[in-house]
mmCIF file of C-alpha atoms in Angstrom:
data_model
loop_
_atom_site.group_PDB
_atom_site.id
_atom_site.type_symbol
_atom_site.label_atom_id
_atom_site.label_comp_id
_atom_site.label_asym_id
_atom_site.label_seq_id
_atom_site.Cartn_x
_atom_site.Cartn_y
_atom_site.Cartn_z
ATOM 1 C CA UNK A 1 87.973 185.261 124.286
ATOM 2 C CA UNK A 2 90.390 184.252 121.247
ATOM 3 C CA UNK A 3 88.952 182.587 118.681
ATOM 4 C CA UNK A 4 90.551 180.405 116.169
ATOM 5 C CA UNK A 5 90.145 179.988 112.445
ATOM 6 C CA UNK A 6 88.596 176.574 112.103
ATOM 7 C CA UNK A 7 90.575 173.732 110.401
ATOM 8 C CA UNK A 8 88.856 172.860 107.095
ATOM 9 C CA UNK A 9 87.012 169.511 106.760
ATOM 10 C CA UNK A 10 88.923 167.952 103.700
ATOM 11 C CA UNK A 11 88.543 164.166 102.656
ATOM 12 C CA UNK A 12 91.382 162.000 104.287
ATOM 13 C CA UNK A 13 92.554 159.756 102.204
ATOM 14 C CA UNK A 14 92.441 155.869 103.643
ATOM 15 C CA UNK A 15 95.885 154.945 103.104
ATOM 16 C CA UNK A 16 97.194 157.538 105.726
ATOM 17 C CA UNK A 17 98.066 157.140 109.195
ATOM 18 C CA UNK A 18 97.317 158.774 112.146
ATOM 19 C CA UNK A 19 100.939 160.021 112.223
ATOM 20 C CA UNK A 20 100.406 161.231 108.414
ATOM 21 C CA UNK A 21 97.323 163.050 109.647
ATOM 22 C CA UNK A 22 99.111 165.016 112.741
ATOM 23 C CA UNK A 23 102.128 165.695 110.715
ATOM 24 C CA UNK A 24 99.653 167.228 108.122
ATOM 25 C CA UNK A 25 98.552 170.334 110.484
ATOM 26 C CA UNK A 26 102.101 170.743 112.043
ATOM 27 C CA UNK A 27 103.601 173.361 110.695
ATOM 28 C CA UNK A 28 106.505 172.317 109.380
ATOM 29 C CA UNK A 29 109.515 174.580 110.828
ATOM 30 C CA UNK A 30 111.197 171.585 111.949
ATOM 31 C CA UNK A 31 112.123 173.929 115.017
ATOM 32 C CA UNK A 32 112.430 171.001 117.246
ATOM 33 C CA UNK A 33 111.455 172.990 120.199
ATOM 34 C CA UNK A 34 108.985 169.771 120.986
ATOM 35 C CA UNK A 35 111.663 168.035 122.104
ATOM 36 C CA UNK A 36 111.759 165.588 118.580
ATOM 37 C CA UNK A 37 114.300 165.564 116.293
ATOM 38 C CA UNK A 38 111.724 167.574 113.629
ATOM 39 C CA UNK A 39 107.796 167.354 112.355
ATOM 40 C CA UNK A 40 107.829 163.671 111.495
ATOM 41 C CA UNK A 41 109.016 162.438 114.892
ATOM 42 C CA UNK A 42 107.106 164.616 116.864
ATOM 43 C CA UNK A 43 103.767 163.429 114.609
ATOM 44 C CA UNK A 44 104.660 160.054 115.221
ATOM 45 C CA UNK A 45 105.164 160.193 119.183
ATOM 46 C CA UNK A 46 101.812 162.080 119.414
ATOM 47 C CA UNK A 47 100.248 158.836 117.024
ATOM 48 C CA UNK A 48 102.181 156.085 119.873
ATOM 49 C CA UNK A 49 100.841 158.281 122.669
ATOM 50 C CA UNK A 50 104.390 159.088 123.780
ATOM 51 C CA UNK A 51 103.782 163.127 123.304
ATOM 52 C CA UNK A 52 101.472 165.489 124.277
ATOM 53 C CA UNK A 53 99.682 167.983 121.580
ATOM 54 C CA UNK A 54 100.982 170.856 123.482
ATOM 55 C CA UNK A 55 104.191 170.840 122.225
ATOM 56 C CA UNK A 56 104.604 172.475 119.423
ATOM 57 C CA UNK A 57 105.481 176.567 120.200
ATOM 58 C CA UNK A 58 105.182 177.924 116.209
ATOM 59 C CA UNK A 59 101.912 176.176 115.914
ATOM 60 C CA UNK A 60 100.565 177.713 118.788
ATOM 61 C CA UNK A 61 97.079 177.665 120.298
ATOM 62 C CA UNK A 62 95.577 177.076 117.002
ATOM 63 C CA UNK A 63 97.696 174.013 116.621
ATOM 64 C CA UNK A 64 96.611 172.962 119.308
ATOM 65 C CA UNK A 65 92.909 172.761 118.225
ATOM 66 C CA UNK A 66 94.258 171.206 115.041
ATOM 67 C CA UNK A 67 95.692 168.552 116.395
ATOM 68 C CA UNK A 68 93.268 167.743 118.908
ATOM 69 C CA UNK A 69 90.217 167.596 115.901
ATOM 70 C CA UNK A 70 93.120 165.396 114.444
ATOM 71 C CA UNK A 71 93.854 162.844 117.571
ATOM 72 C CA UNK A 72 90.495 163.218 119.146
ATOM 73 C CA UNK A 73 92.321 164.769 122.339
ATOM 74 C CA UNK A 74 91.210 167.273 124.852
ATOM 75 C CA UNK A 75 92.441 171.461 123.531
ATOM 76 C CA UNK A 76 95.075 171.970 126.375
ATOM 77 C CA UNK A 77 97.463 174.863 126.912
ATOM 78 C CA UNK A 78 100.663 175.252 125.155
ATOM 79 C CA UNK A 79 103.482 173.764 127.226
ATOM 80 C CA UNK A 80 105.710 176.640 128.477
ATOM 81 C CA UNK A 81 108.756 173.896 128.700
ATOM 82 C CA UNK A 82 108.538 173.761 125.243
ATOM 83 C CA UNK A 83 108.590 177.417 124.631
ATOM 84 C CA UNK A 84 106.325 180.078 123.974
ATOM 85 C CA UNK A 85 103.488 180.924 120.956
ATOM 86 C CA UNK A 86 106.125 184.106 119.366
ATOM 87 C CA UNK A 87 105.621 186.550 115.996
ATOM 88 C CA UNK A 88 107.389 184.537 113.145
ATOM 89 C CA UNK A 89 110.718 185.690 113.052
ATOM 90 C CA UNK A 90 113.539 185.052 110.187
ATOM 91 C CA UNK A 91 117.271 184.828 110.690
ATOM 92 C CA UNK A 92 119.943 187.631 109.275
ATOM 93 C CA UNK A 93 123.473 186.652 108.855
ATOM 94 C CA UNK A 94 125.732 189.941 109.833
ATOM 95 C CA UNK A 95 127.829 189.435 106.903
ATOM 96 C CA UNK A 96 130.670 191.943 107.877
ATOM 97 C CA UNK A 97 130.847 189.153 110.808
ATOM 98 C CA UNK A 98 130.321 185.658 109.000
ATOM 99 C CA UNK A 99 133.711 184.015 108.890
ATOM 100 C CA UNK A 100 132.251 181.108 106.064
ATOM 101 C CA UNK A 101 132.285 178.643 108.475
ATOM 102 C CA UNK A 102 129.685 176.749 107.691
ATOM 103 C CA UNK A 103 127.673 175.050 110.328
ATOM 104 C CA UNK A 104 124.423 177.473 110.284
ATOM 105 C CA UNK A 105 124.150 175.847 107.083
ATOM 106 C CA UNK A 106 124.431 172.313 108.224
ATOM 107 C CA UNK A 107 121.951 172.981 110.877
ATOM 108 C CA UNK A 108 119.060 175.046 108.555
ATOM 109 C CA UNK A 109 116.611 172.137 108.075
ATOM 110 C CA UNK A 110 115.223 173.673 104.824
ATOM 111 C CA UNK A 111 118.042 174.824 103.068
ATOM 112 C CA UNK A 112 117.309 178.590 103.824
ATOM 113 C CA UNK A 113 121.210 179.502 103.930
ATOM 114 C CA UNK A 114 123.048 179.835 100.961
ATOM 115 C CA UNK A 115 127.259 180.535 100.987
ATOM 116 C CA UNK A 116 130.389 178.130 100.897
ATOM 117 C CA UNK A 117 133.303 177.457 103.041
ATOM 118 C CA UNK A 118 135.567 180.654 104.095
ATOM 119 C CA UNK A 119 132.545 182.598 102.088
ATOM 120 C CA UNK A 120 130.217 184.827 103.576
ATOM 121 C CA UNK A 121 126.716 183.282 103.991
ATOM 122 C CA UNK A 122 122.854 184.526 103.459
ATOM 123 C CA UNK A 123 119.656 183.459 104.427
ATOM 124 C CA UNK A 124 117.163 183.636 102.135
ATOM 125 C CA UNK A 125 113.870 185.300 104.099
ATOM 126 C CA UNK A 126 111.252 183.698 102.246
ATOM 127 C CA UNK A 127 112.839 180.145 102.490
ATOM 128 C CA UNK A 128 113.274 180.375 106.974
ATOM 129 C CA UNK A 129 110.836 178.790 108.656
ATOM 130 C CA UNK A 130 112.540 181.083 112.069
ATOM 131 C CA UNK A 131 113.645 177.828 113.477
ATOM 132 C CA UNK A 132 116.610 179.127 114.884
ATOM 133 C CA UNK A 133 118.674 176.561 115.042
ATOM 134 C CA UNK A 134 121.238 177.989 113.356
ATOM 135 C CA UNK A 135 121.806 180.461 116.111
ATOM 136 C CA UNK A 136 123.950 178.418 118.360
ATOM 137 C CA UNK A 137 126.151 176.630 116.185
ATOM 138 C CA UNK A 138 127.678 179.802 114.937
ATOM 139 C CA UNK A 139 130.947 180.473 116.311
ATOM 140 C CA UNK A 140 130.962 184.410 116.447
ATOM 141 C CA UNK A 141 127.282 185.478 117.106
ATOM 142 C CA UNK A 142 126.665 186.903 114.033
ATOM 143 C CA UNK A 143 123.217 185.174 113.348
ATOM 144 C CA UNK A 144 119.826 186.937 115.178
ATOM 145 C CA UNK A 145 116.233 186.405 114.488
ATOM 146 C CA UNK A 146 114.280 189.375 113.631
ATOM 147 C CA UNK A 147 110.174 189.035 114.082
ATOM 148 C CA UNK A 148 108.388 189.865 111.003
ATOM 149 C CA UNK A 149 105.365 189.878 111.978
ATOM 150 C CA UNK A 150 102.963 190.727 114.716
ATOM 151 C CA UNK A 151 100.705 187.998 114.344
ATOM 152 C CA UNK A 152 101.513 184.595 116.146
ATOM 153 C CA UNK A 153 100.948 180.645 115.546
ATOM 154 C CA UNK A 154 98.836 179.888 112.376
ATOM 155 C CA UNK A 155 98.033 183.340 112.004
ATOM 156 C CA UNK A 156 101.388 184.505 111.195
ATOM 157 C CA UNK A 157 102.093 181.288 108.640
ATOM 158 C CA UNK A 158 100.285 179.420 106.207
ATOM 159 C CA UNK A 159 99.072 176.082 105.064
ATOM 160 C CA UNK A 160 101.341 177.024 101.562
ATOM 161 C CA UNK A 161 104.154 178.200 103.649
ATOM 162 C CA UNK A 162 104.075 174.735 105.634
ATOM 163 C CA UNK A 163 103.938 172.516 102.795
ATOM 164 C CA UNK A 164 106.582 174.361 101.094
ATOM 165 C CA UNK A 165 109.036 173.846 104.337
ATOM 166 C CA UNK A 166 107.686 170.266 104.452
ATOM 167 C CA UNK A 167 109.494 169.974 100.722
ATOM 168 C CA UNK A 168 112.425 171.444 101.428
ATOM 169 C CA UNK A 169 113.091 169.388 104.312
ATOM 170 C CA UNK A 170 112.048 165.945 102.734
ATOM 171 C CA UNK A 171 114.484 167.035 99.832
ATOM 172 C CA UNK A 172 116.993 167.995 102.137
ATOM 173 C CA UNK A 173 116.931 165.093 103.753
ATOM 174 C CA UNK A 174 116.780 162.796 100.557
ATOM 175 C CA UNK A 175 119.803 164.734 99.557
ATOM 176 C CA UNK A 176 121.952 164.415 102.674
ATOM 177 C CA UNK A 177 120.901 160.206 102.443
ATOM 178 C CA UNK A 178 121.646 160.413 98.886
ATOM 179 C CA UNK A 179 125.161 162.465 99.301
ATOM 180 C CA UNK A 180 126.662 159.969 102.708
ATOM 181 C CA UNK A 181 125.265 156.638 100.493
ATOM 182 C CA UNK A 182 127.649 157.829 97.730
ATOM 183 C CA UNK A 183 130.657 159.123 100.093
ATOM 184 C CA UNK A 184 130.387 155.899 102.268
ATOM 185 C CA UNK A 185 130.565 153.988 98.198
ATOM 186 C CA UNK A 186 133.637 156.119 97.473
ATOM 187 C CA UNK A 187 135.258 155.195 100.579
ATOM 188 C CA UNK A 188 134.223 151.766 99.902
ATOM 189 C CA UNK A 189 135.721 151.622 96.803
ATOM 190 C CA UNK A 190 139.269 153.176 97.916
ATOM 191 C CA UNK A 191 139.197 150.214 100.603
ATOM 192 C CA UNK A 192 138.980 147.309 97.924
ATOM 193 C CA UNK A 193 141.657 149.070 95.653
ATOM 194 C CA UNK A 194 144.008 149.737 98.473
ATOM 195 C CA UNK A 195 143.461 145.773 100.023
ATOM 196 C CA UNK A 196 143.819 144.527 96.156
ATOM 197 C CA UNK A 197 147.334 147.033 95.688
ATOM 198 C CA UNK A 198 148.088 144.798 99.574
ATOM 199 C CA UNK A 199 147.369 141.752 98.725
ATOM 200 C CA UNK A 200 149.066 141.705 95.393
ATOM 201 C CA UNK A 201 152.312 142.957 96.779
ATOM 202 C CA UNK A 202 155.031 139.995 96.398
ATOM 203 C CA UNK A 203 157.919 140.202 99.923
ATOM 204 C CA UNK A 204 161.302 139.511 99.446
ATOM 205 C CA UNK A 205 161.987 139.515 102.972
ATOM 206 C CA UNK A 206 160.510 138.443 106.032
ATOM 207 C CA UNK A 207 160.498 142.280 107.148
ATOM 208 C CA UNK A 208 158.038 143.062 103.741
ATOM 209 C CA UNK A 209 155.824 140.099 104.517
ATOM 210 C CA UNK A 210 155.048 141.695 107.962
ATOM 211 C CA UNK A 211 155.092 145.264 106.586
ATOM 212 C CA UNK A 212 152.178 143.920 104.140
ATOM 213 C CA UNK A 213 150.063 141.926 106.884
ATOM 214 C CA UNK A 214 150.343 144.852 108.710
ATOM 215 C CA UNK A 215 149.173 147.083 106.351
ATOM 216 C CA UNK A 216 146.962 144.029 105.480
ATOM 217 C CA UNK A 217 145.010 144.393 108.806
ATOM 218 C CA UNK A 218 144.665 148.129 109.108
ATOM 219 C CA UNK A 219 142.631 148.060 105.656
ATOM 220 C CA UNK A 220 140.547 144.965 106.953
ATOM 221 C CA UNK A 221 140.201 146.734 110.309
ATOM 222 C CA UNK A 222 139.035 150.000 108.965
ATOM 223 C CA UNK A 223 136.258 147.982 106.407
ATOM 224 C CA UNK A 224 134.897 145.937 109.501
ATOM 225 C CA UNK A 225 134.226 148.909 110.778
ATOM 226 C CA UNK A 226 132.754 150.650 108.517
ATOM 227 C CA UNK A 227 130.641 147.719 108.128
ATOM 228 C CA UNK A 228 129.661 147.510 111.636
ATOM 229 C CA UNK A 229 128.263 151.174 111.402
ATOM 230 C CA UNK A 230 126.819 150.408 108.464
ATOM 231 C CA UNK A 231 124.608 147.828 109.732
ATOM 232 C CA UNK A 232 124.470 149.824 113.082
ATOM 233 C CA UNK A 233 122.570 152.434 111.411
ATOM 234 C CA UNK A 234 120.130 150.196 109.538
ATOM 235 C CA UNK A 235 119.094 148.997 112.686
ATOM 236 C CA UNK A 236 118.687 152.457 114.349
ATOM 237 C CA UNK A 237 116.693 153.676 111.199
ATOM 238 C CA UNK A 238 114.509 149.788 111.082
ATOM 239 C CA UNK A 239 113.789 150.452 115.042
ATOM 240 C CA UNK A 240 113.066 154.128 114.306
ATOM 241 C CA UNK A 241 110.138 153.410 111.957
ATOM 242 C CA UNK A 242 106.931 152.663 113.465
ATOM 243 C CA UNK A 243 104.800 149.842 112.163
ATOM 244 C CA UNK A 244 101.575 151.984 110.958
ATOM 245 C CA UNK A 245 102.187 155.290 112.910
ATOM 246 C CA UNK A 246 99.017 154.876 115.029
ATOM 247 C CA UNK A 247 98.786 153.983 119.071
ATOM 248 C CA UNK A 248 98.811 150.935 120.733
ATOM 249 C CA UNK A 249 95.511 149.418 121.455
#
């Protein structure tokens, strides 16, 4: 018989939810192998009752009795859909391979790759979480994930080693918010200079009058649009959030 290392009894503080509380003992490799798009989501479907706490491959058995001293819920097996409790493993970049491409750092949830366009890239060891998600975006197979350890689940990764991924990722995603709010500003801006240059052009001819409405409603086409998406996406994101992040009654 296995046994676990029991969760320590802390003080919860009353101004969390439920869905704080399970994404607390996750462990943070945003590996999405629970079918959510990360930690957070997966925490929160567990808090609306829409997932199971068997989900969740890197936290293995023992996350399983974490979450379940967490929701209240019956210790089940891990789901074998969902994958299997593995060593940790970290990525390695073959270098003589990487073509600076990119993507495996657009898909690293924590910031673990470092490198720049038509550069060759690196993952920093003690910053992957062994996600793997950068595997399959790579267009020339030169990313694998090598175990490090023999150990499995919670006993292979730490409480210190979640909250540090936990970090990363909030920053990461802070940044990426931060870095399309300023893009979508400086497109925004180009819009309003090129309609003002439009509108302040004076037609001889009946040929430059429909030259500049034309132009005219390309630039007005293209900023109702990017309006529409704007708004589009505040929706998504105001339907995304839940309204305390514990189950329906």
């Amino acid at each position: 018989m296995t046994l676990y290392r029991s969760t320590p009894v802390t003080a919860v503080p009353t101004n969390k939810t439920l869905a704080d509380r399970i994404e607390d003992v996750l462990p943070q490799t945003q590996c999405t192998k629970c079918g959510y798009d990360g930690c957070r989501p997966y925490a929160e479907a567990i808090a609306a009752g829409a997932a199971d706490i068997n989900q969740c491959p890197p936290g293995g058995a023992e996350g399983i009795v974490r979450l379940s001293a967490v929701t209240g819920r019956k210790v089940i097996p891990l789901n074998p859909v969902n994958g299997l409790e593995r060593p940790r493993a970290v990525a390695y970049i073959d270098e003589a391979l990487c073509i600076g491409c990119t993507l495996c750092i657009q898909a690293c949830p924590v910031d673990a790759i470092v490198g720049a366009a038509k550069l060759m890239h690196t993952v920093v060891p003690d910053l992957c979480t062994g996600c793997d998600l950068c595997v399959h975006p790579c267009p020339v197979d030169c990313i694998v994930m090598y175990p490090v350890t023999e150990a499995t689940g919670w006993t292979a990764w730490s409480q210190a080693d979640a909250d540090a991924a936990r970090a990363r990722h909030d920053f990461r995603t802070l940044r990426l918010k931060r870095e399309k709010e300023e893009n979508d500003a400086r497109l925004a801006a180009k819009a309003n200079a090129k309609m003002a240059a439009v509108e302040a052009l004076d037609p001889a001819t009946d040929a430059d009058a429909a030259e500049k409405e034309r132009k005219r409603a390309i630039i007005a086409a293209a900023m109702e649009r990017a309006r529409i998406k704007k708004e589009e996406a505040a929706r998504a994101a105001a339907d995304a959030k839940p309204a305390d992040g514990n189950p329906p009654e």
